[in-house]
Amino acid sequence: STSGDVRARWYRGDQLPTILNDAVTFVGASHDEISWFPKETELKSPEFYVYPFSIYFHGLRPTAVELIFVRPSDKMVFYFGAKT
């Protein structure tokens, strides 16, 4: 693996590539019942970093995601996995 290997990369929440932005939007629409989990707007802020473990699409829409989020300011790590 090289430093340019995009398969092993963390992305800042406000600088997501389109495919990962769509996956984080999927998370935002899927976790309303988890009150302690960060909201979509927070996840897409510079305060968070996202690691795309896996993303599955049906056409152009994400149908399953496994994402890891970190918030370095308070050393918090969040995992989200779901499928439709």
Tab-separated table of C-alpha atoms in Angstrom:
chain	number	residue	atom	x	y	z
A	1	SER	CA	0.000	0.000	0.000
A	2	THR	CA	1.229	3.491	-0.785
A	3	SER	CA	0.330	6.832	0.735
A	4	GLY	CA	-1.732	7.549	-2.399
A	5	ASP	CA	-3.847	4.413	-1.937
A	6	VAL	CA	-7.422	5.721	-1.767
A	7	ARG	CA	-8.693	2.459	-0.295
A	8	ALA	CA	-7.067	3.276	3.046
A	9	ARG	CA	-7.877	6.925	3.529
A	10	TRP	CA	-9.695	9.091	6.020
A	11	TYR	CA	-11.722	11.994	4.619
A	12	ARG	CA	-12.552	15.212	6.429
A	13	GLY	CA	-16.305	15.650	6.803
A	14	ASP	CA	-16.461	18.869	4.802
A	15	GLN	CA	-14.289	17.498	1.971
A	16	LEU	CA	-16.045	14.263	1.017
A	17	PRO	CA	-15.940	12.834	-2.495
A	18	THR	CA	-19.426	12.492	-4.019
A	19	ILE	CA	-19.762	8.756	-3.394
A	20	LEU	CA	-18.856	9.136	0.282
A	21	ASN	CA	-21.051	12.213	0.672
A	22	ASP	CA	-23.972	10.103	-0.580
A	23	ALA	CA	-23.098	7.397	1.955
A	24	VAL	CA	-23.024	9.924	4.832
A	25	THR	CA	-26.413	11.243	3.633
A	26	PHE	CA	-27.649	7.625	3.860
A	27	VAL	CA	-26.408	7.525	7.459
A	28	GLY	CA	-28.196	10.802	8.237
A	29	ALA	CA	-31.484	9.461	6.881
A	30	SER	CA	-31.131	6.111	8.673
A	31	HIS	CA	-30.283	6.886	12.289
A	32	ASP	CA	-33.068	9.109	13.629
A	33	GLU	CA	-33.737	6.658	16.465
A	34	ILE	CA	-30.169	6.941	17.830
A	35	SER	CA	-30.261	10.191	19.808
A	36	TRP	CA	-26.561	10.142	20.863
A	37	PHE	CA	-25.215	9.590	17.337
A	38	PRO	CA	-23.968	12.759	15.558
A	39	LYS	CA	-26.348	14.353	13.066
A	40	GLU	CA	-25.607	14.423	9.344
A	41	THR	CA	-24.634	18.104	9.426
A	42	GLU	CA	-22.088	17.367	12.164
A	43	LEU	CA	-20.656	14.388	10.281
A	44	LYS	CA	-20.162	16.610	7.213
A	45	SER	CA	-18.284	19.267	9.189
A	46	PRO	CA	-14.509	19.793	9.556
A	47	GLU	CA	-14.809	18.410	13.088
A	48	PHE	CA	-15.246	14.825	11.790
A	49	TYR	CA	-13.221	12.408	9.670
A	50	VAL	CA	-14.807	9.476	7.822
A	51	TYR	CA	-13.346	6.103	6.878
A	52	PRO	CA	-15.387	4.240	4.240
A	53	PHE	CA	-15.114	0.589	5.267
A	54	SER	CA	-17.771	-0.508	2.755
A	55	ILE	CA	-20.464	1.108	0.628
A	56	TYR	CA	-22.909	-0.788	-1.584
A	57	PHE	CA	-25.020	0.893	-4.234
A	58	HIS	CA	-28.129	-0.100	-6.150
A	59	GLY	CA	-27.877	2.089	-9.209
A	60	LEU	CA	-26.758	5.479	-7.934
A	61	ARG	CA	-28.256	5.145	-4.447
A	62	PRO	CA	-26.422	3.697	-1.430
A	63	THR	CA	-28.239	0.667	-0.032
A	64	ALA	CA	-25.701	-0.498	2.576
A	65	VAL	CA	-22.863	1.253	4.364
A	66	GLU	CA	-20.255	0.582	7.006
A	67	LEU	CA	-18.530	3.814	7.970
A	68	ILE	CA	-16.246	4.803	10.806
A	69	PHE	CA	-16.331	8.386	12.055
A	70	VAL	CA	-13.818	10.035	14.360
A	71	ARG	CA	-14.030	13.351	16.172
A	72	PRO	CA	-10.434	14.107	17.182
A	73	SER	CA	-11.348	17.025	19.451
A	74	ASP	CA	-12.637	14.661	22.150
A	75	LYS	CA	-11.168	11.361	20.891
A	76	MET	CA	-14.582	9.896	20.025
A	77	VAL	CA	-15.059	7.099	17.493
A	78	PHE	CA	-18.442	6.181	16.007
A	79	TYR	CA	-19.302	3.184	13.826
A	80	PHE	CA	-22.377	3.016	11.635
A	81	GLY	CA	-23.502	-0.047	9.694
A	82	ALA	CA	-26.894	-0.440	8.012
A	83	LYS	CA	-28.588	-1.685	4.888
A	84	THR	CA	-31.995	-1.204	3.329
